[in-house]
XYZ file of C-alpha atoms in Angstrom:
470
model
C 11.908 6.688 5.573
C 10.173 4.685 8.275
C 7.986 7.615 9.278
C 6.926 8.115 5.849
C 6.184 4.288 5.545
C 4.058 4.260 8.711
C 2.074 7.330 7.587
C 1.477 5.802 3.839
C 0.653 2.596 5.338
C -1.910 3.770 7.658
C -3.643 5.802 5.006
C -3.595 2.964 2.602
C -5.579 0.804 5.372
C -8.564 3.231 4.906
C -8.303 4.623 1.214
C -6.931 3.023 -1.963
C -3.321 2.569 -2.262
C -3.100 4.832 -5.443
C -4.654 7.613 -3.494
C -2.379 7.132 -0.601
C 0.617 7.307 -2.592
C -0.796 10.345 -4.524
C -1.234 12.155 -1.097
C 2.214 11.294 0.195
C 4.598 11.360 -2.758
C 4.399 15.075 -3.311
C 5.538 15.845 0.213
C 8.494 13.243 -0.218
C 9.465 14.802 -3.606
C 9.506 18.244 -1.854
C 11.654 16.913 1.067
C 14.037 15.263 -1.417
C 14.658 18.695 -3.156
C 14.880 20.608 0.120
C 17.578 17.901 1.063
C 19.532 18.248 -2.015
C 19.388 21.949 -1.895
C 20.406 21.900 1.803
C 23.313 19.809 1.333
C 24.678 21.853 -1.601
C 24.401 24.875 0.364
C 26.465 23.161 3.059
C 29.047 22.213 0.771
C 29.215 25.956 -0.502
C 29.438 27.268 2.799
C 32.465 24.858 3.474
C 34.294 25.802 0.197
C 33.772 29.342 1.342
C 35.345 28.918 4.749
C 38.262 27.065 3.036
C 38.762 29.729 0.272
C 37.851 27.503 -2.467
C 34.975 29.327 -3.809
C 36.730 32.708 -3.610
C 36.512 34.063 -7.206
C 39.698 36.026 -6.881
C 41.750 33.097 -5.890
C 40.223 31.055 -8.941
C 40.776 33.901 -11.434
C 44.451 33.790 -10.446
C 44.854 30.098 -11.351
C 43.629 30.539 -14.863
C 42.189 33.403 -17.157
C 40.060 31.249 -19.488
C 36.612 30.986 -18.501
C 35.310 27.215 -17.769
C 33.055 25.738 -20.198
C 29.683 24.706 -19.026
C 28.679 21.187 -19.791
C 25.637 21.387 -21.920
C 24.951 17.915 -22.228
C 21.200 16.960 -21.446
C 20.508 14.859 -18.392
C 18.632 11.398 -18.662
C 16.226 11.133 -15.756
C 16.539 7.218 -15.508
C 20.103 6.385 -15.774
C 21.398 3.178 -14.556
C 23.178 3.665 -11.099
C 26.606 3.274 -12.419
C 26.002 5.721 -15.269
C 24.586 8.559 -13.023
C 26.696 11.698 -13.344
C 26.856 13.627 -10.100
C 27.719 17.310 -10.244
C 27.199 20.588 -8.509
C 23.932 22.443 -9.128
C 26.049 25.250 -11.025
C 26.752 22.771 -13.506
C 23.474 20.818 -14.075
C 20.475 22.399 -16.046
C 17.123 21.716 -14.857
C 15.131 18.825 -16.316
C 11.510 17.766 -16.090
C 10.425 14.130 -14.748
C 7.625 12.286 -16.408
C 4.856 13.921 -14.716
C 6.035 17.530 -15.609
C 7.684 18.492 -12.215
C 10.935 20.103 -12.609
C 14.015 18.861 -11.149
C 16.658 21.236 -10.266
C 20.194 19.709 -11.563
C 21.791 16.396 -11.062
C 22.458 14.468 -7.903
C 25.816 15.719 -6.273
C 26.763 12.429 -4.974
C 25.650 8.699 -5.585
C 24.650 8.757 -1.997
C 22.065 11.190 -2.647
C 20.763 9.333 -5.590
C 20.497 6.251 -3.470
C 18.702 8.061 -0.826
C 16.202 9.276 -3.240
C 15.542 5.827 -4.657
C 14.999 4.384 -1.299
C 12.524 7.060 0.000
C 10.561 6.588 -3.284
C 10.315 3.071 -3.384
C 9.462 2.967 0.704
C 6.372 4.837 -0.271
C 5.089 2.545 -3.089
C 5.763 -0.612 -1.067
C 4.299 0.841 2.230
C 0.891 1.443 0.485
C 0.738 -2.167 -0.703
C 1.883 -3.520 2.726
C -0.774 -1.242 4.678
C -3.550 -2.018 2.545
C -3.740 -5.778 3.429
C -4.453 -4.746 7.065
C -8.148 -4.009 6.506
C -10.947 -5.832 4.167
C -11.576 -2.414 2.513
C -8.043 -1.637 2.289
C -7.302 -3.254 -1.153
C -9.619 -4.674 -4.118
C -8.461 -8.099 -3.679
C -9.510 -8.078 -0.007
C -13.197 -6.909 -1.132
C -13.439 -9.638 -3.828
C -12.459 -12.266 -1.411
C -14.940 -11.133 1.099
C -17.553 -11.102 -1.134
C -16.592 -14.408 -2.819
C -16.664 -16.048 0.684
C -20.120 -14.725 1.745
C -21.751 -15.801 -1.735
C -20.181 -19.140 -2.136
C -19.921 -19.938 1.779
C -22.727 -17.940 3.365
C -22.552 -19.780 6.226
C -18.902 -18.861 6.881
C -19.036 -16.049 9.672
C -15.501 -15.987 10.664
C -14.649 -13.537 7.861
C -15.386 -10.394 9.341
C -13.710 -6.627 9.675
C -12.464 -7.446 13.095
C -10.932 -10.925 12.908
C -9.254 -9.542 9.443
C -7.620 -6.860 11.292
C -6.297 -9.154 14.144
C -4.898 -11.416 11.460
C -3.285 -8.942 8.942
C -2.332 -5.992 10.932
C 0.537 -7.993 12.599
C 1.591 -9.037 9.145
C 1.727 -5.382 8.044
C 3.771 -4.334 11.073
C 6.205 -7.166 10.608
C 6.435 -6.945 6.779
C 6.645 -2.939 6.981
C 9.537 -2.839 9.677
C 11.599 -5.833 7.788
C 10.974 -4.067 4.545
C 12.299 -0.601 5.878
C 15.469 -2.434 7.080
C 15.875 -4.003 3.835
C 15.498 -0.629 2.084
C 17.758 1.062 4.515
C 20.422 -1.510 4.024
C 20.201 -1.382 0.445
C 19.948 2.400 -0.500
C 21.342 4.241 2.397
C 23.522 2.060 4.271
C 23.866 -0.720 7.140
C 25.034 1.950 9.890
C 21.857 2.393 11.752
C 23.686 4.153 14.711
C 22.645 7.255 13.156
C 19.052 6.583 14.252
C 20.089 6.711 17.947
C 21.900 9.965 17.734
C 21.083 12.810 20.418
C 18.391 14.906 18.943
C 20.536 18.122 18.998
C 22.882 16.757 16.495
C 21.058 17.383 13.462
C 22.618 17.242 9.920
C 21.620 19.458 6.931
C 19.627 16.602 5.571
C 17.841 16.334 8.929
C 17.137 20.073 9.427
C 16.014 20.439 5.667
C 13.626 17.669 6.099
C 12.150 19.021 9.617
C 11.869 22.485 7.783
C 9.937 21.047 4.731
C 7.310 18.996 6.987
C 6.782 22.006 9.567
C 6.132 24.263 6.506
C 3.684 21.936 5.047
C 2.114 21.535 8.434
C 1.466 25.157 9.090
C -0.010 25.512 5.518
C -2.915 23.080 6.567
C -4.033 25.923 9.226
C -6.652 25.280 12.115
C -8.849 22.288 11.969
C -12.155 22.923 10.187
C -15.482 21.900 11.387
C -15.927 19.672 8.350
C -12.506 18.088 9.196
C -13.988 17.318 12.555
C -17.250 15.945 11.591
C -15.150 13.793 8.944
C -12.921 12.492 11.595
C -16.002 11.613 13.946
C -17.752 9.723 11.390
C -14.439 7.926 10.196
C -13.847 6.779 13.775
C -17.541 5.864 14.226
C -17.476 3.762 11.014
C -14.482 1.788 12.052
C -16.023 0.975 15.442
C -19.361 -0.261 13.793
C -17.159 -2.410 11.485
C -15.061 -3.594 14.253
C -18.236 -4.491 16.440
C -20.840 -5.574 14.035
C -19.816 -9.210 14.581
C -16.554 -9.300 16.865
C -16.637 -12.960 17.201
C -15.550 -12.902 21.013
C -18.839 -11.229 22.122
C -22.235 -10.481 20.534
C -22.160 -7.786 18.172
C -24.628 -4.814 17.784
C -26.190 -6.069 14.798
C -27.369 -9.181 16.694
C -28.025 -7.425 19.760
C -30.077 -4.379 18.704
C -31.581 -5.967 15.228
C -31.808 -9.585 15.821
C -34.302 -10.427 13.311
C -32.293 -8.505 10.583
C -28.719 -9.547 11.719
C -28.313 -11.823 8.704
C -28.878 -8.657 6.329
C -26.444 -6.385 7.843
C -22.873 -6.327 6.301
C -19.942 -4.008 6.380
C -21.241 -2.461 3.199
C -24.454 -1.436 5.431
C -22.537 0.862 7.692
C -20.368 2.414 4.948
C -23.772 3.206 2.946
C -25.770 4.633 6.064
C -22.648 6.675 7.028
C -21.910 7.782 3.660
C -25.677 8.887 3.297
C -25.223 11.164 6.323
C -22.497 13.180 4.282
C -25.092 14.039 1.668
C -27.546 15.150 4.252
C -25.340 17.039 6.995
C -24.859 20.776 5.971
C -21.124 21.720 5.427
C -21.638 24.960 7.360
C -22.941 25.700 10.783
C -26.574 27.664 10.204
C -26.426 31.006 11.502
C -29.253 33.837 12.041
C -27.036 36.488 10.709
C -26.458 34.627 7.175
C -29.811 34.832 5.165
C -30.253 33.688 1.894
C -27.133 31.324 1.884
C -27.652 28.281 -0.360
C -27.673 25.107 1.649
C -24.576 22.926 0.763
C -24.089 19.403 2.001
C -20.965 17.949 3.261
C -20.501 16.097 -0.218
C -22.218 16.417 -3.528
C -22.990 13.486 -5.802
C -20.736 15.144 -8.282
C -17.815 14.981 -6.025
C -18.799 11.438 -4.875
C -18.948 10.019 -8.540
C -15.672 11.646 -9.243
C -13.860 10.080 -6.391
C -15.678 6.616 -6.368
C -13.621 3.779 -7.492
C -16.107 2.513 -10.016
C -13.672 0.044 -11.487
C -13.694 -1.894 -8.275
C -17.199 -2.405 -8.484
C -17.329 -3.675 -11.965
C -14.352 -5.894 -11.367
C -16.004 -7.453 -8.345
C -19.222 -7.743 -10.548
C -17.210 -9.565 -13.417
C -15.315 -11.627 -10.757
C -18.572 -13.268 -9.472
C -19.681 -13.815 -12.966
C -16.494 -15.525 -13.934
C -16.706 -17.508 -10.730
C -20.377 -18.635 -11.280
C -19.448 -19.722 -14.818
C -16.386 -21.694 -13.807
C -18.360 -23.523 -11.133
C -21.613 -24.018 -13.594
C -19.385 -25.293 -16.388
C -17.372 -27.576 -14.155
C -14.085 -25.824 -15.166
C -13.197 -25.009 -11.404
C -13.729 -28.716 -10.398
C -11.700 -30.141 -13.431
C -8.807 -27.813 -12.483
C -9.152 -28.819 -8.962
C -8.907 -32.415 -9.809
C -6.023 -31.842 -11.898
C -4.191 -30.093 -8.866
C -5.391 -32.803 -6.374
C -2.064 -34.606 -6.358
C -0.882 -31.551 -4.349
C -2.759 -33.068 -1.605
C -0.146 -35.534 -0.883
C 2.177 -32.533 0.141
C 2.182 -30.949 3.409
C -0.467 -28.337 3.746
C 2.145 -25.591 4.288
C 3.898 -26.646 0.947
C 0.504 -26.496 -0.845
C -0.041 -22.950 0.566
C 3.423 -21.854 0.113
C 3.069 -22.866 -3.704
C 0.015 -20.909 -4.122
C 1.448 -17.966 -2.661
C 4.550 -17.863 -4.777
C 2.092 -18.556 -7.842
C -0.338 -15.734 -7.376
C 2.767 -13.408 -6.244
C 4.495 -14.132 -9.690
C 1.068 -13.729 -11.625
C 0.172 -10.427 -9.986
C 3.392 -8.609 -11.190
C 2.024 -9.109 -14.853
C -1.625 -8.733 -14.232
C -3.769 -6.584 -12.084
C -4.306 -7.412 -8.550
C -8.079 -7.794 -9.048
C -7.898 -9.816 -11.978
C -5.440 -12.159 -10.441
C -7.458 -12.994 -7.470
C -10.729 -13.305 -9.616
C -9.098 -15.774 -11.681
C -7.590 -17.832 -8.926
C -10.278 -17.884 -6.200
C -12.679 -20.175 -8.274
C -9.826 -22.580 -8.675
C -8.148 -22.743 -5.226
C -11.471 -22.838 -3.338
C -12.481 -26.312 -5.147
C -8.836 -27.492 -4.660
C -9.069 -26.899 -1.071
C -12.401 -28.817 -1.044
C -10.954 -31.885 -2.916
C -8.039 -32.055 -0.414
C -10.576 -31.677 2.536
C -8.519 -28.590 3.764
C -10.396 -25.376 5.229
C -10.608 -23.134 2.373
C -9.611 -20.236 4.404
C -6.158 -21.862 4.980
C -5.585 -21.491 0.979
C -7.631 -18.538 0.099
C -6.599 -15.958 2.784
C -2.868 -16.240 2.185
C -3.138 -16.056 -1.442
C -5.604 -13.157 -1.380
C -2.885 -11.295 0.749
C -0.005 -12.327 -1.565
C -1.930 -10.886 -4.497
C -1.339 -7.206 -3.255
C 2.595 -7.944 -3.170
C 3.277 -6.563 -6.686
C 6.758 -4.771 -6.240
C 8.777 -5.727 -9.119
C 7.621 -3.710 -12.012
C 6.360 0.025 -12.361
C 3.610 -1.400 -14.428
C 2.472 -4.144 -11.580
C 0.221 -1.761 -9.997
C -0.645 2.080 -9.985
C 1.260 2.923 -6.973
C 4.615 1.726 -8.290
C 3.801 3.533 -11.531
C 3.169 6.861 -9.784
C 6.571 6.736 -7.770
C 8.305 5.571 -11.070
C 6.974 8.871 -12.792
C 8.888 10.948 -10.597
C 12.185 10.116 -12.497
C 14.500 8.881 -9.589
C 14.163 5.064 -10.296
C 14.961 2.724 -13.014
C 13.153 -0.584 -13.653
C 16.280 -2.517 -12.374
C 15.962 -0.637 -8.991
C 12.589 -1.657 -8.410
C 13.302 -5.180 -9.376
C 16.460 -5.613 -7.109
C 14.308 -4.014 -4.149
C 11.085 -5.593 -4.879
C 12.287 -9.252 -4.861
C 13.436 -8.817 -1.068
C 10.282 -6.919 -0.113
C 8.270 -10.100 -1.817
C 10.146 -12.573 0.041
C 9.758 -10.576 3.291
C 6.063 -10.018 2.767
C 5.401 -13.657 1.611
C 7.175 -15.160 4.625
C 5.310 -12.764 7.209
C 1.755 -14.134 5.585
C 3.034 -17.847 5.740
C 4.044 -16.964 9.530
C 0.755 -15.618 10.376
C -1.505 -18.460 8.801
C 0.578 -21.188 10.554
C 0.636 -19.371 13.952
C -2.134 -17.121 15.282
C -4.349 -17.519 12.073
C -4.937 -21.277 12.981
C -7.136 -20.543 16.076
C -8.560 -17.504 14.736
C -10.266 -18.968 11.706
C -10.280 -22.506 12.866
C -7.899 -23.404 9.946
C -6.810 -26.716 11.263
C -10.407 -28.383 10.943
C -12.451 -28.887 7.927
C -15.482 -26.441 8.510
C -19.359 -27.647 8.335
C -19.932 -24.555 5.913
C -17.702 -26.020 3.120
C -19.430 -28.762 0.978
C -18.200 -32.481 1.432
C -16.463 -33.628 -1.539
C -17.708 -36.881 -3.162
C -14.338 -38.587 -2.840
C -11.573 -37.957 -0.137
C -7.834 -37.662 -0.870
C -4.916 -38.111 1.615
C -3.756 -34.760 2.815
C -0.556 -33.973 4.209
C -1.425 -32.880 7.932
């Protein structure tokens, strides 16, 4: 479980959460089916050794044939209603995404294991996505909001964000794994430290599926090598554009244009290279072969998340409207009594509020609504806006309770192993863990990283000052 969570979280750092789950979940489902089949074969071998599966012995006990239970299976039964039978007794069924599920679960332990694996993938994608500015749409919306309304704020960059959020992801991922393991598999962690030679049927089946899928990949192609090199180059350019602890390459090599270079500049330039670079190595033996680029416009527009662009643009329009109309200032004045509370209490209330709302609304819509409200609130109570905006932005991604909370949950739920109540029970614990990890970060290493304990010069000075809880 932890291995799948790490893989999915790492993928989610660089691609959309939905894409990461869509890549990992089919492998998890194949492993689940192999585990169920392997344990069933082990039980059959054990029965054969004890003579319980000998047809002759069974016929001596009764001459009447056994009646097969033809009752259809419900994919989403509650845990206490689930029927556990052998594969011979259970017909096949189809889950919500059209994949065939062979038979019912043999034991409740198998069913709980399937639930834990599925939920771990959904939660790991959301936890891993917060690690980078490009990992989730709320992070992108927050970054662009800061650059538009606080243009003199230079501390929000790719490097500082990773330093702040990568430890949050690691802490939340590890504690979430412990929570899911305890809830669905058990509290006995000693099996993790067994010698490698003592493998169970489940572990053997898992290793076999992973090895088979790895062998299907074949050797690394030149296109994959080029993509990997470009990916590493892109991350390096993002981190060292303006690292903070040293002059970045933007101000060193292009000092007159340093203010115009952003993370989007790097992504666009390297993306343009893919449209120019040939997909195949030129050869003198191959004449008349049509030139083919690494990526075509048709492929790009099919994979490009255009909805993020529309949401970001709409969010800017909404933020501008609330600011010009005075709505954001009016709401901030209504919330100004929160300034009498300790700042950590104000941040906690904001985090809990957005975490609750994002369970019912999309992540991007939630952060778009709250940014124009919380930023003036921070200015009114004379608190560094980053102290409130960063943790609330991170908590916007913690939608763990419902299948409809985010697309990742919906994909996992469609495989038919879970009920809504399973997700609610597990999600409450993961929500608490994630919010506490965020609060730990912004009250410890986040303060010196973003100078959160001082009101910055780049933030406007409010006309009136309120007493804060510092």
